[in-house]
PDB file of C-alpha atoms in Angstrom:
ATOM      1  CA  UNK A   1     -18.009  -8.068  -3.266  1.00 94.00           C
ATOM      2  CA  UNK A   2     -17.266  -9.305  -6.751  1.00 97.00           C
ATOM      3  CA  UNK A   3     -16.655  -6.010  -8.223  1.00 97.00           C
ATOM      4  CA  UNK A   4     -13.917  -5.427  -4.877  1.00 98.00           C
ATOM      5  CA  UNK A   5     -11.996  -8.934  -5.884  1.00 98.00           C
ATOM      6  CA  UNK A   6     -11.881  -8.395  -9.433  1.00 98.00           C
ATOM      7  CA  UNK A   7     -10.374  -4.960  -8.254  1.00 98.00           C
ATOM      8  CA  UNK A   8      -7.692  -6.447  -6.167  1.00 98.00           C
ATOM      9  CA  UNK A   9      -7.232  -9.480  -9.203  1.00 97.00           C
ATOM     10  CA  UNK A  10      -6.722  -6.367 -11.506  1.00 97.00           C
ATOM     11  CA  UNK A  11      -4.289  -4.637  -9.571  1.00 97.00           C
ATOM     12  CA  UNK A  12      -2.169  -7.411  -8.563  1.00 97.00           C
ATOM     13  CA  UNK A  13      -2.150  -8.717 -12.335  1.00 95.00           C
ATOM     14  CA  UNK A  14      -1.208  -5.523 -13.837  1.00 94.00           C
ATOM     15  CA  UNK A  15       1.497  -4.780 -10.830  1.00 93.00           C
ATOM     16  CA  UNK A  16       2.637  -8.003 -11.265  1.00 92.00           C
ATOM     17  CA  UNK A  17       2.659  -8.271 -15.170  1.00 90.00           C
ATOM     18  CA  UNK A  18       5.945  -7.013 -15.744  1.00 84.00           C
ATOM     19  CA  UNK A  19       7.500 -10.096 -13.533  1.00 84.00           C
ATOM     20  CA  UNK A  20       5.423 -13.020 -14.710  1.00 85.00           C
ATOM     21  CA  UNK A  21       4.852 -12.228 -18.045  1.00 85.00           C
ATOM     22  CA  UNK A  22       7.816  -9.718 -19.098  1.00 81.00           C
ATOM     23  CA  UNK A  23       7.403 -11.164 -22.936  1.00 82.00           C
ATOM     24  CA  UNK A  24       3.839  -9.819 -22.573  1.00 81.00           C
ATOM     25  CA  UNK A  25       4.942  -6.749 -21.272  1.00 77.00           C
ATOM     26  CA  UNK A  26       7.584  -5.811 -23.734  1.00 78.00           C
ATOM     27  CA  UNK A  27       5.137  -6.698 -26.595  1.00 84.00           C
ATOM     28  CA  UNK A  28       3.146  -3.472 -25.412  1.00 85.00           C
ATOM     29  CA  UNK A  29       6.216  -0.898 -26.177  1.00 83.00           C
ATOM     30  CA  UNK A  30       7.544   1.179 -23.493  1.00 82.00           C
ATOM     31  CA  UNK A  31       5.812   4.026 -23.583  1.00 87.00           C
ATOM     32  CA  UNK A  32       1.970   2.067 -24.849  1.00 88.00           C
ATOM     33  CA  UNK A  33       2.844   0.063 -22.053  1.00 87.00           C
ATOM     34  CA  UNK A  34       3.165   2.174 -19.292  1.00 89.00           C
ATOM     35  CA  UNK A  35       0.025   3.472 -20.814  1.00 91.00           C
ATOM     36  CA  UNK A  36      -2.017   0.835 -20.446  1.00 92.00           C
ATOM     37  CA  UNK A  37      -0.951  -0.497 -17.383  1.00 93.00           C
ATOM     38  CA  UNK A  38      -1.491   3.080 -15.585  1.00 94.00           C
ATOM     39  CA  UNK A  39      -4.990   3.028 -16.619  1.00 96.00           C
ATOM     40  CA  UNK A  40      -5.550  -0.586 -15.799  1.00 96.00           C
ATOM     41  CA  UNK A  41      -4.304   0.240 -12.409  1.00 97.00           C
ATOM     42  CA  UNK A  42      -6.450   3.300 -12.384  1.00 97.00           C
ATOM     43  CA  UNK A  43      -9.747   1.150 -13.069  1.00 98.00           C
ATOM     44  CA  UNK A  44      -8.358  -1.129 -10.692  1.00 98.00           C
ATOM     45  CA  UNK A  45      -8.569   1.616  -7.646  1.00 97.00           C
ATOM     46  CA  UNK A  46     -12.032   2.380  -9.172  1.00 98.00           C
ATOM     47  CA  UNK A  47     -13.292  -1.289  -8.773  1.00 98.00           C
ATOM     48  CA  UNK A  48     -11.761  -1.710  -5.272  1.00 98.00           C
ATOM     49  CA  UNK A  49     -13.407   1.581  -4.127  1.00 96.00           C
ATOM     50  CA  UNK A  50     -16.829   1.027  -5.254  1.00 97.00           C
ATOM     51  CA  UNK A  51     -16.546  -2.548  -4.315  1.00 98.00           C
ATOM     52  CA  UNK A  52     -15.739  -1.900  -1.030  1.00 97.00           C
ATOM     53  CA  UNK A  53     -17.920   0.647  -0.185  1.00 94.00           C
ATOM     54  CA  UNK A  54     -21.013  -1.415  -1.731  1.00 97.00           C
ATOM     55  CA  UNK A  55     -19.916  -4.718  -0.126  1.00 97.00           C
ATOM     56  CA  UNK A  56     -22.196  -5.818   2.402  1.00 96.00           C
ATOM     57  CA  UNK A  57     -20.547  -5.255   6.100  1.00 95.00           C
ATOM     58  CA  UNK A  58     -20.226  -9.185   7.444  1.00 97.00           C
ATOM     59  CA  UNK A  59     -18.320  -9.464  10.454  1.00 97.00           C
ATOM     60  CA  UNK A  60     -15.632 -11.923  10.475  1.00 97.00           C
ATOM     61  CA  UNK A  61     -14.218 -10.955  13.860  1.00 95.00           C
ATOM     62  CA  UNK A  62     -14.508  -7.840  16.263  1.00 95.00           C
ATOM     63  CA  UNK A  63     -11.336  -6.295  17.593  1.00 95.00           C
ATOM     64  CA  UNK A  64     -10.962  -5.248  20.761  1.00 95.00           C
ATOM     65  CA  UNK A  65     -10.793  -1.311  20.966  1.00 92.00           C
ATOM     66  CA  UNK A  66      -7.156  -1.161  22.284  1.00 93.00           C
ATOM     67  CA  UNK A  67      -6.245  -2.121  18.632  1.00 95.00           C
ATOM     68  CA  UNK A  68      -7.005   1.136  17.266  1.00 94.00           C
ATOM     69  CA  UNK A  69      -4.041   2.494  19.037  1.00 95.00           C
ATOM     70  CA  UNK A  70      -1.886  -0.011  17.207  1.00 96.00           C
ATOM     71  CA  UNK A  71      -3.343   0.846  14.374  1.00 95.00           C
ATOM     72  CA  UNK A  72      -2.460   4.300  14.360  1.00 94.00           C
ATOM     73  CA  UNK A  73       1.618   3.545  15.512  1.00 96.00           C
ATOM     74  CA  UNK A  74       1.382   1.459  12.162  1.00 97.00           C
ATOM     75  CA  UNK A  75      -0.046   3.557  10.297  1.00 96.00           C
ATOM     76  CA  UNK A  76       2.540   6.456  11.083  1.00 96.00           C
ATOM     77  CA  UNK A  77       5.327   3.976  10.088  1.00 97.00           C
ATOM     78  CA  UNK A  78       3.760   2.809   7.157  1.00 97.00           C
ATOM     79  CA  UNK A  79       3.382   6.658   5.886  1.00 97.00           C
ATOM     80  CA  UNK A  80       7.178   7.007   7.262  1.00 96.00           C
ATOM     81  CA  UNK A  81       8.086   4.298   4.830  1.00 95.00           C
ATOM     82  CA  UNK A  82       6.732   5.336   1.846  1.00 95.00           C
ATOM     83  CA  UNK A  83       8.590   8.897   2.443  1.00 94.00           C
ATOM     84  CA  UNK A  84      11.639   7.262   2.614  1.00 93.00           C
ATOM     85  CA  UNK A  85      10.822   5.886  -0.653  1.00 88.00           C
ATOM     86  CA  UNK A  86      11.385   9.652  -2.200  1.00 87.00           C
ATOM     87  CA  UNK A  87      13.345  10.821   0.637  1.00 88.00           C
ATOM     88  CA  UNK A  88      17.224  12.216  -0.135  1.00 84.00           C
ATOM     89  CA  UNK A  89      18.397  11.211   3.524  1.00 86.00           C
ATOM     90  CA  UNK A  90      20.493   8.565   4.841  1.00 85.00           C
ATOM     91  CA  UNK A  91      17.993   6.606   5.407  1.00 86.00           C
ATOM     92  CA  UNK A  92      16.795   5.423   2.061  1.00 84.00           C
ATOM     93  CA  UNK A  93      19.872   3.340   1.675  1.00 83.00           C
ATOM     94  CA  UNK A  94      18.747   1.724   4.260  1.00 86.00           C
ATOM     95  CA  UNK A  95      15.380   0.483   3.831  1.00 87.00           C
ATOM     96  CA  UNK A  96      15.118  -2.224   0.617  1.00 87.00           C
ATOM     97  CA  UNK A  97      11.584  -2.340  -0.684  1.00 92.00           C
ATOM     98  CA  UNK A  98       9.988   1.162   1.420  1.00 93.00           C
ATOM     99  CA  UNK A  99       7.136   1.379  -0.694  1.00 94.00           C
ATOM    100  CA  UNK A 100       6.297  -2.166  -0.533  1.00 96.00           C
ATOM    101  CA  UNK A 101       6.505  -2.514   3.471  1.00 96.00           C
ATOM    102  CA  UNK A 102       5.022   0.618   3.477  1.00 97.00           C
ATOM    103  CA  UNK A 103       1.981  -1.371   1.916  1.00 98.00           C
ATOM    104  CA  UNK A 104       2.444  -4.118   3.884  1.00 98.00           C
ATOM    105  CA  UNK A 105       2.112  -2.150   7.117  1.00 98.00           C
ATOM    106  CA  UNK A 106      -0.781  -0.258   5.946  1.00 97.00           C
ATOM    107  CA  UNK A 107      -2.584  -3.681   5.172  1.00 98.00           C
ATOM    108  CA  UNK A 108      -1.707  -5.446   8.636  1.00 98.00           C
ATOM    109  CA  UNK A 109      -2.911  -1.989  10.488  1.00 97.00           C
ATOM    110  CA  UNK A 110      -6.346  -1.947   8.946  1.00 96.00           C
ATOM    111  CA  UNK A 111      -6.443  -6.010   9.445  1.00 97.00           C
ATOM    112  CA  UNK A 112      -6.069  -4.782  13.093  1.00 97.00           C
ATOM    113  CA  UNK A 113      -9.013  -2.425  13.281  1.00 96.00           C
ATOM    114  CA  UNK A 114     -11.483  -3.681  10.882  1.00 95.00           C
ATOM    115  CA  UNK A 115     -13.212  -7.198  10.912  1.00 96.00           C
ATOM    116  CA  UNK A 116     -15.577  -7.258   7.986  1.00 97.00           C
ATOM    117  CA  UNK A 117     -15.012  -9.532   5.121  1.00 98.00           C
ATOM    118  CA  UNK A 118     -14.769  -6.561   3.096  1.00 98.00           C
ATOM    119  CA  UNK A 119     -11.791  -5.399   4.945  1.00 97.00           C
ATOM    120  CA  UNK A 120      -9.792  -8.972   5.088  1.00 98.00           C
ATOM    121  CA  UNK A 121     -10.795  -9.190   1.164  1.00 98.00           C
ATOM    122  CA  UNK A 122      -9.407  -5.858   0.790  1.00 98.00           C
ATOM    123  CA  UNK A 123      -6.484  -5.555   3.013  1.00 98.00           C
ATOM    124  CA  UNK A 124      -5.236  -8.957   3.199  1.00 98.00           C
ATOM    125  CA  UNK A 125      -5.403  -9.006  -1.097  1.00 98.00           C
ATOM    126  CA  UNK A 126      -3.069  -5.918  -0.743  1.00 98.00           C
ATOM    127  CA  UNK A 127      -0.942  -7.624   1.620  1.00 98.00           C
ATOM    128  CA  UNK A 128      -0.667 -10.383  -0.382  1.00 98.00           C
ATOM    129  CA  UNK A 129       0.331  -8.363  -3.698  1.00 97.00           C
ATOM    130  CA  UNK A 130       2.913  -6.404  -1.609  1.00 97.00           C
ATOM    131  CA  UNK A 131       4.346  -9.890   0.157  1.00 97.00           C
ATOM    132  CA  UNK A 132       4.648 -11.404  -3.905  1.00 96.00           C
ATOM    133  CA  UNK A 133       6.195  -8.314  -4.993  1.00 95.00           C
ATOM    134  CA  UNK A 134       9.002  -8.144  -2.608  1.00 94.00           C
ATOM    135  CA  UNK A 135       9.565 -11.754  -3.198  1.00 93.00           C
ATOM    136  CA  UNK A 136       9.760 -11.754  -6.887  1.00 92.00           C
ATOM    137  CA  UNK A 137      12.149  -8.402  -6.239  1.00 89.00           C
ATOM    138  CA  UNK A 138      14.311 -10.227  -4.529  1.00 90.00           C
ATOM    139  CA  UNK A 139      14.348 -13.547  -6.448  1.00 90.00           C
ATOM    140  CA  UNK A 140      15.059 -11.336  -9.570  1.00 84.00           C
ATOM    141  CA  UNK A 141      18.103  -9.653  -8.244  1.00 79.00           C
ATOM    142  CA  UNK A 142      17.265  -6.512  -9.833  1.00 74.00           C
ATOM    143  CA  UNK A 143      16.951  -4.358  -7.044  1.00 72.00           C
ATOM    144  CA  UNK A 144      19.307  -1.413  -6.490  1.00 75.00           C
ATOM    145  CA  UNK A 145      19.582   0.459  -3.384  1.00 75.00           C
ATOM    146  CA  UNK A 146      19.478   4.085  -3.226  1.00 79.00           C
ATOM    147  CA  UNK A 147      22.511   5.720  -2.470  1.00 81.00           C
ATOM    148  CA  UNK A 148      22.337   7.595   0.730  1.00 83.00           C
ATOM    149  CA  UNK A 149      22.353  11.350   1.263  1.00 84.00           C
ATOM    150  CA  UNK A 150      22.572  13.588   4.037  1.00 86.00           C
ATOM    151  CA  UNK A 151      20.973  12.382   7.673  1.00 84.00           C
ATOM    152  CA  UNK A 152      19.883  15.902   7.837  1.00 87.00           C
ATOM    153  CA  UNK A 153      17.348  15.635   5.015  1.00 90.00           C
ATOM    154  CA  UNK A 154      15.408  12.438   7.221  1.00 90.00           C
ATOM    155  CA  UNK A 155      14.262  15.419   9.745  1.00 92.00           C
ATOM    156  CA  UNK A 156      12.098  16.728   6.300  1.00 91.00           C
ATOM    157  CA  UNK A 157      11.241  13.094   5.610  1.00 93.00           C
ATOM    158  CA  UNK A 158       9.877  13.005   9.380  1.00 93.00           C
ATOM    159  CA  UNK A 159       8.225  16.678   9.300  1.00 94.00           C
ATOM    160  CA  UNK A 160       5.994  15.510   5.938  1.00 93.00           C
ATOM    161  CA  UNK A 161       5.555  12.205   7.594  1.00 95.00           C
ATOM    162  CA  UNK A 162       3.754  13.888  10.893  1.00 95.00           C
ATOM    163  CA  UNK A 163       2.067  16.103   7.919  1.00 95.00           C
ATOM    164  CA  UNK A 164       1.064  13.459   5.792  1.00 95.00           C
ATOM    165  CA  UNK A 165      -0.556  11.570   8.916  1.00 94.00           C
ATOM    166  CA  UNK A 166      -2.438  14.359   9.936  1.00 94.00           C
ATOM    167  CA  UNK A 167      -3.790  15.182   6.404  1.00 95.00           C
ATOM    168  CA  UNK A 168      -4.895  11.726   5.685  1.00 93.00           C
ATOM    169  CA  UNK A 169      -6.267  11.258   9.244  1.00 92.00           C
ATOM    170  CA  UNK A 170      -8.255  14.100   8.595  1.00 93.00           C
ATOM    171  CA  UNK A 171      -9.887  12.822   4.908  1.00 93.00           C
ATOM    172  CA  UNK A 172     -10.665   9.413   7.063  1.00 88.00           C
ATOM    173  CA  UNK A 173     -12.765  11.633   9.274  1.00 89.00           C
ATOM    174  CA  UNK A 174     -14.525  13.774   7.114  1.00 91.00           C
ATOM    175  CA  UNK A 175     -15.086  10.214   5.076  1.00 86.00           C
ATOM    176  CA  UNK A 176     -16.745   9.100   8.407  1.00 83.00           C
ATOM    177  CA  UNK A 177     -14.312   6.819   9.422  1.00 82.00           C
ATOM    178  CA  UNK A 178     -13.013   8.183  12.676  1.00 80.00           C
ATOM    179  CA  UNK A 179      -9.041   6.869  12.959  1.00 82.00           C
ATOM    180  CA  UNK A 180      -8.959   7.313  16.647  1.00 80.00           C
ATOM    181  CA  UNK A 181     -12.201   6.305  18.009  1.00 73.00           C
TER     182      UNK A 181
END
């Protein structure tokens, strides 16, 4: 379990370096910068997988079975989201933060279905980066919207949505973690 919350400590710290400590982060260069923080992040990813998968399974709380259905309506939005985040349709003007609520839903569907400490350490530590991120976004005043594009280009952003969901549905599976049992 230690090596999963260091994980999550790393990847909020180095996701959130650039807003807390931007001194620090200029210090580094531009291009050392991005560097280093891409490979922190990288070991980051490492230390949550491994941590996760060797954390011992404690149950916190079972969900009831219906959940799973929820789950997987989330989980097709949350993929939607992130789409929009590189989509050139109409709706990417319309969405502030995709990538971030893309996380966020991703991290409240798996809260759904899985009741293991593991999972709340895991999830709800990704949930809370994504929550702090938006907020510091928005007390910054830095964000610009996209500008929109063509409503015709969304129907591509829903085709590799459906595509997307399938593909990763499928690596769940052959992972052993069936996403709709």
């Amino acid at each position: 379990m230690t090596l999963l919350v260091l994980g999550i400590a790393l990847w909020i710290g180095a996701h959130l370096l650039k807003r807390l400590a931007p001194d620090l982060r200029t210090s580094m260069g531009e291009k050392r910068g991005r560097g280093i923080i891409a490979l922190v992040i990288f070991a980051s990813l490492v230390m949550m997988v491994v941590g996760f998968r060797a954390a011992p399974h404690i149950d916190v709380w079972y969900p009831p079975s219906f959940f799973t259905h929820i789950n997987n309506l989330l989980m097709l939005l949350a993929v939607f989201l992130f789409a929009i985040s590189e989509s050139k349709g109409a709706l990417r003007a319309k969405i502030k933060h995709p990538q971030l609520y893309a996380v966020k839903t991703w991290a409240v569907a798996h809260l759904l279905v899985n009741g293991d400490l593991a999972s709340i350490v895991l999830f709800g530590g990704m949930l809370f980066w994504a929550v702090m991120s938006v907020v510091l976004i928005n007390r910054s005043g830095e964000f610009v919207p996209k500008e929109a594009g063509p409503a015709k280009r969304d129907i591509i952003t829903v085709i590799a949505t459906l595509v997307a969901f399938v593909v990763i549905s499928a690596i769940h599976s052959w992972l052993g973690y069936s996403p709709f049992a």
